[in-house]
mmCIF file of C-alpha atoms and ligand atoms in Angstrom:
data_model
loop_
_atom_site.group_PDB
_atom_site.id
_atom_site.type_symbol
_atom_site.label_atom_id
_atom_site.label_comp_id
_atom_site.label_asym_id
_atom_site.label_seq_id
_atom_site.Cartn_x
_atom_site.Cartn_y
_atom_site.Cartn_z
ATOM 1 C CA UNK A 22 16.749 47.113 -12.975
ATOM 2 C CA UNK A 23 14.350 49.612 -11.031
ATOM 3 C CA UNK A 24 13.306 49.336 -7.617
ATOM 4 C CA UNK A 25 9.772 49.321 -8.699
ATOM 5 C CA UNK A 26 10.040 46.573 -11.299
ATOM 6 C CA UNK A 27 11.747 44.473 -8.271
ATOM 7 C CA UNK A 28 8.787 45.535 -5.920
ATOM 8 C CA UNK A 29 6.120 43.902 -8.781
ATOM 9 C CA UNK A 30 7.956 41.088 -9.492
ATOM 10 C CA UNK A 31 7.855 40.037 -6.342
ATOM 11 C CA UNK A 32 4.144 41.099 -5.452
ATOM 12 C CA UNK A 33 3.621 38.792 -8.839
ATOM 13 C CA UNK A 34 5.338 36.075 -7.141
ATOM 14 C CA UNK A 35 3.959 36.268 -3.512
ATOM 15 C CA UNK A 36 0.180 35.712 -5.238
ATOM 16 C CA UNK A 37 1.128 33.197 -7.592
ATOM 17 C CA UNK A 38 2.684 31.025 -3.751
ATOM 18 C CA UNK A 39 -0.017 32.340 -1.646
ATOM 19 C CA UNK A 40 -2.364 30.103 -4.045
ATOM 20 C CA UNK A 41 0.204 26.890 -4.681
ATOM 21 C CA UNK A 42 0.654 26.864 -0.697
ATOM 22 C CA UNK A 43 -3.344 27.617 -0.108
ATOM 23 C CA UNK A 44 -3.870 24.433 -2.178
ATOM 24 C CA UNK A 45 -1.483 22.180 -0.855
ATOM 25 C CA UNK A 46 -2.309 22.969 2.404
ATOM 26 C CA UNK A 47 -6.466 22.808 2.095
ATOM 27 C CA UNK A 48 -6.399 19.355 0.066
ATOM 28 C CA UNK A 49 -5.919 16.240 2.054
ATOM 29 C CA UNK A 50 -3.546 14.660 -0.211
ATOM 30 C CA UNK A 51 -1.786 11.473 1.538
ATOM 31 C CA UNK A 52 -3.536 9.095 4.584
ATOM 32 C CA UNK A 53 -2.392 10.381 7.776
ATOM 33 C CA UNK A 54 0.809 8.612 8.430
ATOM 34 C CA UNK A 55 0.610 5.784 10.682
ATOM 35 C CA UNK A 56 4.532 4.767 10.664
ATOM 36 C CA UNK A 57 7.877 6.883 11.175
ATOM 37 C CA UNK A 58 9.042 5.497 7.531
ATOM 38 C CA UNK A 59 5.718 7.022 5.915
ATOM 39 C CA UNK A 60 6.571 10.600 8.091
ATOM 40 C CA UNK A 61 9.951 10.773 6.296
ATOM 41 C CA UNK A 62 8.503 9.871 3.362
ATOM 42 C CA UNK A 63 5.914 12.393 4.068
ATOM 43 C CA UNK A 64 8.692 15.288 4.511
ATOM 44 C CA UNK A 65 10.574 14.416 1.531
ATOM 45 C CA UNK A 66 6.958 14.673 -0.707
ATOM 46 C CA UNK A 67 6.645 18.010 1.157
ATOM 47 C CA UNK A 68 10.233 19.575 0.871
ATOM 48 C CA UNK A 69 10.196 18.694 -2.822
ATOM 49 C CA UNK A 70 6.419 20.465 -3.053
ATOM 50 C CA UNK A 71 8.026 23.420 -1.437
ATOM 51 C CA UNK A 72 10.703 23.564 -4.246
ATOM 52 C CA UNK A 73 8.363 23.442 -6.912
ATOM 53 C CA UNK A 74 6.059 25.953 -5.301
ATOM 54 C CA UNK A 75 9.192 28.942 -5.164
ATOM 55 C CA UNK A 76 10.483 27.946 -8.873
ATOM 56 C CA UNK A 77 6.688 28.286 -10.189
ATOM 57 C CA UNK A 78 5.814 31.215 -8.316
ATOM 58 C CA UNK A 79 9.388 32.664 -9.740
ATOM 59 C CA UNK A 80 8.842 32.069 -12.858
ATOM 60 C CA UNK A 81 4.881 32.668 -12.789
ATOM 61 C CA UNK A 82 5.877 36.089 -11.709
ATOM 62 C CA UNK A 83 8.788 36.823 -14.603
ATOM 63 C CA UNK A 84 6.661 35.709 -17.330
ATOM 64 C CA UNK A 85 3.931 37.558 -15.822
ATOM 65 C CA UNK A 86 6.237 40.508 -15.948
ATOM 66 C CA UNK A 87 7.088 40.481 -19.221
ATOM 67 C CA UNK A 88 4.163 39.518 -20.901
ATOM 68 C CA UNK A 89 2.581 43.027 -18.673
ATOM 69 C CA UNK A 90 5.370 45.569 -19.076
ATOM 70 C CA UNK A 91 7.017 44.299 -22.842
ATOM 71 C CA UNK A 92 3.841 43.373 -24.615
ATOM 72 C CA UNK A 93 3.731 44.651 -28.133
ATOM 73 C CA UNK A 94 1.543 47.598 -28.891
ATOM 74 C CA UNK A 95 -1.221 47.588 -31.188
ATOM 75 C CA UNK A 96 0.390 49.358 -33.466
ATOM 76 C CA UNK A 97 3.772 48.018 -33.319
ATOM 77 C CA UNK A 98 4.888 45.849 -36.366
ATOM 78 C CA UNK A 99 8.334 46.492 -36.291
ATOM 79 C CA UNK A 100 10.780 43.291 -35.565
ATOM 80 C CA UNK A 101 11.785 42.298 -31.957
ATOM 81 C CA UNK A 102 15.581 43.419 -30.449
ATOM 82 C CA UNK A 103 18.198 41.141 -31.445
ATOM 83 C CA UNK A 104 18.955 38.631 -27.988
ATOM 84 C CA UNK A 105 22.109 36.741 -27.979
ATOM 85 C CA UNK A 106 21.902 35.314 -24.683
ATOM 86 C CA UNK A 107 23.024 36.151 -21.452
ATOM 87 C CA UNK A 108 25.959 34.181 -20.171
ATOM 88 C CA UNK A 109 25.080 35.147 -16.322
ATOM 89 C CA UNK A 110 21.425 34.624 -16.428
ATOM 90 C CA UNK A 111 22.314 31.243 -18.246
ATOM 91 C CA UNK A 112 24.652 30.275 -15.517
ATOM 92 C CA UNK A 113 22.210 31.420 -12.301
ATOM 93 C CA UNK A 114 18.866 29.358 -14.355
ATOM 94 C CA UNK A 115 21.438 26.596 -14.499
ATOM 95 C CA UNK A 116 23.391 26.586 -10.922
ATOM 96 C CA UNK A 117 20.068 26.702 -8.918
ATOM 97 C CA UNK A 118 17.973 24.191 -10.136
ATOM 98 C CA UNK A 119 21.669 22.168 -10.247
ATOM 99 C CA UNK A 120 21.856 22.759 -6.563
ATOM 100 C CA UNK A 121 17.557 21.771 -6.076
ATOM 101 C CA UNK A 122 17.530 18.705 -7.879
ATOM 102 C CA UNK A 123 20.773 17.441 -5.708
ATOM 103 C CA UNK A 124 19.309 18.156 -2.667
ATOM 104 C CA UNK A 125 16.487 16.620 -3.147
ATOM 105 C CA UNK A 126 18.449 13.691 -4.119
ATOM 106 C CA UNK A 127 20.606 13.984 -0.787
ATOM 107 C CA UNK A 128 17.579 14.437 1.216
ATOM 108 C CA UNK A 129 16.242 11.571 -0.285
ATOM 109 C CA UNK A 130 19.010 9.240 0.005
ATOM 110 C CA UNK A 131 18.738 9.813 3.930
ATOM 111 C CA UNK A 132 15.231 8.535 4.154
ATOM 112 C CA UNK A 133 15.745 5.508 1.842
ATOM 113 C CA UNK A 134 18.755 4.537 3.713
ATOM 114 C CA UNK A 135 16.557 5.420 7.321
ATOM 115 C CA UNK A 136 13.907 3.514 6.202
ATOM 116 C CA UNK A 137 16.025 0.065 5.195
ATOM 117 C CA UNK A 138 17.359 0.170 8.311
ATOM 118 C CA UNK A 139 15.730 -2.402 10.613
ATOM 119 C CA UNK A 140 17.813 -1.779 13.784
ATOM 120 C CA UNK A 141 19.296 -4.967 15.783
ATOM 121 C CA UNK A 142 15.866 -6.377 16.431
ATOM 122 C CA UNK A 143 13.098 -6.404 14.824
ATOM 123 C CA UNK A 144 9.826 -8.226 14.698
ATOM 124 C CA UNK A 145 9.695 -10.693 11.740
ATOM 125 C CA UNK A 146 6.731 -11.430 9.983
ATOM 126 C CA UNK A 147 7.231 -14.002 6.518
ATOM 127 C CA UNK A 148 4.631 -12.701 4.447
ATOM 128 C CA UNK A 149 3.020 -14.846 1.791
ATOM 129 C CA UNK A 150 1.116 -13.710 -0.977
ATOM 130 C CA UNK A 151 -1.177 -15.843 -3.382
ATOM 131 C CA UNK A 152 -4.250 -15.004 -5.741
ATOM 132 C CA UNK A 153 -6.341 -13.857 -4.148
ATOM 133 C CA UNK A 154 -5.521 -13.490 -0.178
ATOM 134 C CA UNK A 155 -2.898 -12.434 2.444
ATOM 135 C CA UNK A 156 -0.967 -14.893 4.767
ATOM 136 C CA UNK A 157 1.032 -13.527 7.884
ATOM 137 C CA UNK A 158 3.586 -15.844 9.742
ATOM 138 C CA UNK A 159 5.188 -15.496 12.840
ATOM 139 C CA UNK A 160 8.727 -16.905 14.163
ATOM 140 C CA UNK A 161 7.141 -18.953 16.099
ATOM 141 C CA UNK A 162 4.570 -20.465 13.689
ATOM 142 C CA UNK A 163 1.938 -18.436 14.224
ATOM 143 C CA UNK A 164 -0.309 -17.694 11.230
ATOM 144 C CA UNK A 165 -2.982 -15.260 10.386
ATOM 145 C CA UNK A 166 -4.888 -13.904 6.950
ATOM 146 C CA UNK A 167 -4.041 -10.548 8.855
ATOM 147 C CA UNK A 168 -1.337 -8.605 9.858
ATOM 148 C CA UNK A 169 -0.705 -7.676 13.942
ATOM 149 C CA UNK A 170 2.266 -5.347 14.484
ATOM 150 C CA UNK A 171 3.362 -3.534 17.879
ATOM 151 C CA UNK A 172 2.979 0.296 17.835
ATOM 152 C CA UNK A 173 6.615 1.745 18.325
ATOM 153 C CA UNK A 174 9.021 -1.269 17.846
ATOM 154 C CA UNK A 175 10.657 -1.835 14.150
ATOM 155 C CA UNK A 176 8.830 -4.986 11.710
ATOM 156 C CA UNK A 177 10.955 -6.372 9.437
ATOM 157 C CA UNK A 178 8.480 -8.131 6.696
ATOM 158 C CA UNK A 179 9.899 -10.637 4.500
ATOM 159 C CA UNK A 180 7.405 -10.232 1.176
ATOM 160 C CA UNK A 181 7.482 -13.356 -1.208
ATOM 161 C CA UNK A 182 4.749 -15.177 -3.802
ATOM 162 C CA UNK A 183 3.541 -18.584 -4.238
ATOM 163 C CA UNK A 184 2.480 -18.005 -7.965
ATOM 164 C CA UNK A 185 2.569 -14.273 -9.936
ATOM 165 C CA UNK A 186 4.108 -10.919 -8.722
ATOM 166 C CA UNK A 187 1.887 -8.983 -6.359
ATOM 167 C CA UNK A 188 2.522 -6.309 -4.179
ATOM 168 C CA UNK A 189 1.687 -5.464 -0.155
ATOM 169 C CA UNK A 190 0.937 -1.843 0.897
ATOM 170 C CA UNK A 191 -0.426 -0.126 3.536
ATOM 171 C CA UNK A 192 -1.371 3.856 2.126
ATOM 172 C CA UNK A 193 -0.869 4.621 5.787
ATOM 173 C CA UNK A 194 2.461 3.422 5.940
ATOM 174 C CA UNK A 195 3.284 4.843 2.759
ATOM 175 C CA UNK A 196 5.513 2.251 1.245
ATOM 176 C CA UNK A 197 4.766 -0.952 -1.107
ATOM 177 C CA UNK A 198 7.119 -4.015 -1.973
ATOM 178 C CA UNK A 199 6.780 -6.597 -4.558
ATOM 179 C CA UNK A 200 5.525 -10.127 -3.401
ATOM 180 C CA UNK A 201 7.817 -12.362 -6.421
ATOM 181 C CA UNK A 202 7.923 -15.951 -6.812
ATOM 182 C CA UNK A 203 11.081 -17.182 -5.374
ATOM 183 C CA UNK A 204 12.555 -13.916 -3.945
ATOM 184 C CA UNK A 205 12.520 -12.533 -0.358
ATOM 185 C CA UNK A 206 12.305 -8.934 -0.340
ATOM 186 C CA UNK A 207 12.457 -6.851 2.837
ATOM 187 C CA UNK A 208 10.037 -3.952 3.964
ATOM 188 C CA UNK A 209 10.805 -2.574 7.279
ATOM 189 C CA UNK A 210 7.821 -0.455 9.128
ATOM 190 C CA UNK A 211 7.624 1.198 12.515
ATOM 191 C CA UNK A 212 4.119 1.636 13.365
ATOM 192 C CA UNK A 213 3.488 4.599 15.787
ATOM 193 C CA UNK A 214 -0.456 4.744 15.620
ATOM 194 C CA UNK A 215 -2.780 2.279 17.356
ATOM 195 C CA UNK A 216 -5.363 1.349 14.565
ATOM 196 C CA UNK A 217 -6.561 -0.819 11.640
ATOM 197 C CA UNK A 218 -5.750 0.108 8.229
ATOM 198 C CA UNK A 219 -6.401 -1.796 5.060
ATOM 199 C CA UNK A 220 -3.352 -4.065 3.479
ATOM 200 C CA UNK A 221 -3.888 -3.355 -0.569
ATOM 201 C CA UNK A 222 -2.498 -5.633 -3.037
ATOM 202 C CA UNK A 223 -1.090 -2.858 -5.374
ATOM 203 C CA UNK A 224 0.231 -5.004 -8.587
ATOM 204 C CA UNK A 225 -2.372 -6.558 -11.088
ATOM 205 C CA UNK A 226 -2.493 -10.188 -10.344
ATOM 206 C CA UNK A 227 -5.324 -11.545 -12.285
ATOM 207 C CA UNK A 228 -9.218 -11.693 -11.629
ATOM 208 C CA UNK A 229 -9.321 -10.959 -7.954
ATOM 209 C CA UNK A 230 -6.867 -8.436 -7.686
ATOM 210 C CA UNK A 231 -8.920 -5.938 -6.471
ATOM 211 C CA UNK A 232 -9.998 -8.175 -3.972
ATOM 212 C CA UNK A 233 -6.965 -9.069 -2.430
ATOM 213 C CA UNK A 234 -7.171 -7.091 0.773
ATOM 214 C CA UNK A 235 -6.379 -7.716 3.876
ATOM 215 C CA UNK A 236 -5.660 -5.596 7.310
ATOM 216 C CA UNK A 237 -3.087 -4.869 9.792
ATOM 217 C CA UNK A 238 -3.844 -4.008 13.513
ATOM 218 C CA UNK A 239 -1.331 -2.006 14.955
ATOM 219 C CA UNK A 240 -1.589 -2.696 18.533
ATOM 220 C CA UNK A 241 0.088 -2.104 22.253
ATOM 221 C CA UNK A 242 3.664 -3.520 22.831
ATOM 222 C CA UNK A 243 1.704 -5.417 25.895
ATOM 223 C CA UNK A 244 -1.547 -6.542 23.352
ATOM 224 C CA UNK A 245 1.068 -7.705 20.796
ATOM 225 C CA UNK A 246 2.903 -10.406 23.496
ATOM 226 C CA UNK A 247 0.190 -11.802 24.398
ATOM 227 C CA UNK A 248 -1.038 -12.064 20.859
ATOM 228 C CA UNK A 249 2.258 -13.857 19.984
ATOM 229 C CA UNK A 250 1.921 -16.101 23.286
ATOM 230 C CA UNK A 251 -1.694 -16.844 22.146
ATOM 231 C CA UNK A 252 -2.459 -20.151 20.240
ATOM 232 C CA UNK A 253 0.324 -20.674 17.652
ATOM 233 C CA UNK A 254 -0.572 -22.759 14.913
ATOM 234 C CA UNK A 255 -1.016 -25.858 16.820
ATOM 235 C CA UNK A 256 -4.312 -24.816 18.581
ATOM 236 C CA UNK A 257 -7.615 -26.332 17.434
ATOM 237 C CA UNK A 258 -8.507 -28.860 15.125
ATOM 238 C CA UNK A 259 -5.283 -29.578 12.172
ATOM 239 C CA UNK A 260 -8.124 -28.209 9.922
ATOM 240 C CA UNK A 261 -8.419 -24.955 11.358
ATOM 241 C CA UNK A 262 -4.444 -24.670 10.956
ATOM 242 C CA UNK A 263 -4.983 -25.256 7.305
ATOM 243 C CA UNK A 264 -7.691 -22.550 6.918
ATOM 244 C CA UNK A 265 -5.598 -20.067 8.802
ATOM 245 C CA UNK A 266 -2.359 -20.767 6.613
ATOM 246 C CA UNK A 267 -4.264 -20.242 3.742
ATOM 247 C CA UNK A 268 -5.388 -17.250 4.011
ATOM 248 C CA UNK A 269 -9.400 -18.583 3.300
ATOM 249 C CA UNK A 270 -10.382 -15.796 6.265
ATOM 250 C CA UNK A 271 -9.680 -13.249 3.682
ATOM 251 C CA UNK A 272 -12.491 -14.115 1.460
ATOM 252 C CA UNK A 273 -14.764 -16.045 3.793
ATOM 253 C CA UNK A 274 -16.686 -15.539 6.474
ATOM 254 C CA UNK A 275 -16.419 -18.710 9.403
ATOM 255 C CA UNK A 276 -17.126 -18.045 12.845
ATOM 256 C CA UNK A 277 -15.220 -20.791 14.229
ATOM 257 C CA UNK A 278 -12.020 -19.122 13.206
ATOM 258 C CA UNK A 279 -13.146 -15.851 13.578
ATOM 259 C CA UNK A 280 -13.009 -14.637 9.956
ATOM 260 C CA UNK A 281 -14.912 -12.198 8.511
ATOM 261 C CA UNK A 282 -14.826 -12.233 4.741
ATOM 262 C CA UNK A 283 -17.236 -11.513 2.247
ATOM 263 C CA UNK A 284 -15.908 -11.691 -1.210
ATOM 264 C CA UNK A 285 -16.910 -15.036 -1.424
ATOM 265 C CA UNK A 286 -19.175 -17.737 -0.338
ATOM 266 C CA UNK A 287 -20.265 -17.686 3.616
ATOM 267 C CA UNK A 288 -19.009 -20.999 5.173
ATOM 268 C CA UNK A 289 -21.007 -21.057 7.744
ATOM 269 C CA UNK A 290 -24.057 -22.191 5.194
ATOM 270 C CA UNK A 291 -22.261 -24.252 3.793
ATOM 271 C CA UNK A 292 -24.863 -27.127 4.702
ATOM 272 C CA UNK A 293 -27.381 -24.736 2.878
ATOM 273 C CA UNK A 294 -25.627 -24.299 -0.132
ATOM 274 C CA UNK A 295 -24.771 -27.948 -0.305
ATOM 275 C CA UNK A 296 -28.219 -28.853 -0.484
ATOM 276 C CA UNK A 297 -28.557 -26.147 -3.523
ATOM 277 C CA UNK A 298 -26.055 -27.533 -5.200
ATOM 278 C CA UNK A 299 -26.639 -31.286 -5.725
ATOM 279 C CA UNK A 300 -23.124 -32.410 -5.806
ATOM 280 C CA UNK A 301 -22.474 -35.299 -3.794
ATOM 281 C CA UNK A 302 -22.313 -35.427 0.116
ATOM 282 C CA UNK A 303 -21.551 -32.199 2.035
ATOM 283 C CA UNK A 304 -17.781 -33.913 2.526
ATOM 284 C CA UNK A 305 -18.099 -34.243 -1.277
ATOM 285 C CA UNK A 306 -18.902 -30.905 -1.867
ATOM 286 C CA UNK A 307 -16.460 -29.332 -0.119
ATOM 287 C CA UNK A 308 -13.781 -31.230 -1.415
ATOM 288 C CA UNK A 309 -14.780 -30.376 -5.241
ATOM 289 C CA UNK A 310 -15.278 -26.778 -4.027
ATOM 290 C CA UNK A 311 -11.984 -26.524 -2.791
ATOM 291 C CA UNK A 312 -9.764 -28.480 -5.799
ATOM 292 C CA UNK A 313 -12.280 -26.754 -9.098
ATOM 293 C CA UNK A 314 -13.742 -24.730 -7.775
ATOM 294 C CA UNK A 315 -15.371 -23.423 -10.905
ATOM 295 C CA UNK A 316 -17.283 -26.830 -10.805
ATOM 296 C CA UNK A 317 -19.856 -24.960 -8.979
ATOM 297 C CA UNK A 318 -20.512 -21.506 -7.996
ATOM 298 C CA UNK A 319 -22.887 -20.346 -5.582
ATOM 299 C CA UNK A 320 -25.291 -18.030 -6.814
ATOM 300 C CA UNK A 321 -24.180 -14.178 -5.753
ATOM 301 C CA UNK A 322 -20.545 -14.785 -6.029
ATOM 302 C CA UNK A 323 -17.951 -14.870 -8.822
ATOM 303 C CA UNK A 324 -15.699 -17.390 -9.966
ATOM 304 C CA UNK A 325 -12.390 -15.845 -8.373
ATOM 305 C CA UNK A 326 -10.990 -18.616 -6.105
ATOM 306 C CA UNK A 327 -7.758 -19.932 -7.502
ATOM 307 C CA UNK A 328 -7.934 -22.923 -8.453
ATOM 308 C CA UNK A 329 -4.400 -24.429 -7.128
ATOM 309 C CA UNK A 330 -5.311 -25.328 -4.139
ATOM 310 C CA UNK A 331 -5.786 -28.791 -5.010
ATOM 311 C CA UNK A 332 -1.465 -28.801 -6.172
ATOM 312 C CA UNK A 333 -0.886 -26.564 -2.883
ATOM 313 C CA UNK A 334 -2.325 -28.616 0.030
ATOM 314 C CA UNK A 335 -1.103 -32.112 0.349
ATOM 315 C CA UNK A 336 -3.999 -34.593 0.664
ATOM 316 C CA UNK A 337 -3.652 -34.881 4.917
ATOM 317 C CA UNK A 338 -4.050 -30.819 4.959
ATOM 318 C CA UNK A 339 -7.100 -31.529 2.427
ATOM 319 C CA UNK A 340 -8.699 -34.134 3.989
ATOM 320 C CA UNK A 341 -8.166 -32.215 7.415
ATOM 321 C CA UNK A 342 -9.813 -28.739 6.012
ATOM 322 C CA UNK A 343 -12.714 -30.822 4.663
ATOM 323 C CA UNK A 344 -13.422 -32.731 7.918
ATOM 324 C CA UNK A 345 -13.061 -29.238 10.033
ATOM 325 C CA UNK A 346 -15.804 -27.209 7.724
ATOM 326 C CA UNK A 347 -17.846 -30.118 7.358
ATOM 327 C CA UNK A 348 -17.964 -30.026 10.708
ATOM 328 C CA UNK A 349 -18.966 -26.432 11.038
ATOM 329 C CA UNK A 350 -21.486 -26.929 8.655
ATOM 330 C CA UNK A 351 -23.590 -29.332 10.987
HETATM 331 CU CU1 CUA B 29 -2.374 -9.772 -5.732
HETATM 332 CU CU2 CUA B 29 -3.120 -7.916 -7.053
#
């Protein structure tokens, strides 16, 4: 082969990256990660982009080659050279990408096992999912429709369901485990950026699914003890327990308890809407809302709340949410 011909090729090829690695570089293509698992995940994404940016641009530049240099002339009809292979060309196209693929594999077998690794002590956090909201629970009863995490100390969450398959992730933190029925699985994180960032469900789990959000505040090592020391579950009225268990501050919006959602109804007019509705006392009301509540929806929401809750609370933690709300509501 010439010296010039070697000299083309890889002009050919040094364009065709220059481009791949402009575009990778000017696109924001993942969150900014906000956890050391979603950094290695991060490198892994990027030494595998690098691979596949020097095989294109290698054999961008051959075909280029060829298709420059051994075109066919007008005026050429006679039949191609007779190829029979080349057994050393056939072994190098082989042996490299051989040699790629496994190290990607090895590199990626590091992070996985990394990132499973939850050290000797981690925070634990039970996480319960149900259609259509988020519950967080602390070791020592503590629990919130949100998550709170300490910036720079390992989590170990312990994902399960209460009815279908759903599944919790944070894009920031770059991973996402199933929520089943009836199995624990483990996500560990290690959160190294003070912020808020949204908690998706990621698995179709019926009518609210795209609803089911939630957040996690990743917080001080100092903010999160006193968060933990903070009013565990036994604080305020039994009611207030129930809504916070629940995970009803994912949807609605009750100042008491400090939640803030707005997918459905706002409970803080919930003597207003009572009086809309017709259905009995405001006690009455609630109750029915809370068991079917398809019975009757207020106007400017959808029909989304899961109707188990009636089989899920016993009747004290039913008769203790309706008291507390009623109660807000005067
Ligand atoms: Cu839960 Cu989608």
């Amino acid at each position: 082969m010439r010296k010039g011909s070697i000299i083309q090729l890889a002009a050919i090829a040094t364009v065709a990256a220059a481009i791949c690695i402009a575009v990778a570089l000017a696109i924001p293509w993942m969150p900014t990660a906000a956890g050391k698992e979603a950094q290695r995940i991060d490198f892994v994404f990027w030494f595998t982009t690098a691979i596949a940016i020097a095989v294109f641009s290698a054999v961008v530049s051959v075909i280029t080659y060829s298709v420059w240099k051994f075109r066919a002339r007008p005026d050429d009809d006679s039949d191609g050279p007779p190829i029979h292979g080349h057994t050393t060309l056939e072994i190098v196209w082989t042996a490299i990408p051989a040699v790629l693929v496994t190290a990607i594999s090895i590199v990626s077998a590091i992070v996985l096992a990394q990132n499973s690794n939850a050290g000797s002590d981690p925070v634990k956090v039970g996480v319960l999912a149900r259609q259509f909201a988020w519950s967080f629970t602390y070791s020592n009863g503590k629990t919130l429709g949100y998550l709170e995490v300490p910036v720079n100390r390992k989590v170990q969450l312990d994902i399960t369901s209460d009815d279908v398959i759903h599944s919790f992730w944070v894009p920031q933190l770059a991973q996402k485990q199933d929520a089943v029925p009836g199995q624990h699985n483990k996500l560990v994180i290690t959160p190294i950026k003070i912020g808020t960032f949204p908690v998706i469900c990621t698995e179709l789990c019926g009518l609210g699914h795209s609803l089911m959000r939630s957040h996690i505040d990743i917080v001080s090592q100092a903010q999160f003890a006193s968060f933990l020391k903070s009013g565990g579950s036994t604080t305020g009225p039994p009611g207030l327990a129930v809504f916070q268990h629940n995970g009803c501050a994912s949807c609605h919006t009750l100042k008491d308890a400090n939640a803030t959602g707005t997918i459905g109804p706002d409970l803080d007019k919930l003597k207003q809407y009572a009086a809309q509705a017709h259905r009995g006392s405001l006690a009455a009301f609630i109750k029915e809302s809370i068991v079917s509540p398809g019975a009757y929806v207020q106007s400017g929401y959808q029909n989304i709340m899961p109707a188990t809750f009636g089989q899920q609370l016993s009747a004290k933690q039913l008769s203790d949410l309706v008291q507390y709300l009623a109660e807000q509501a005067k």
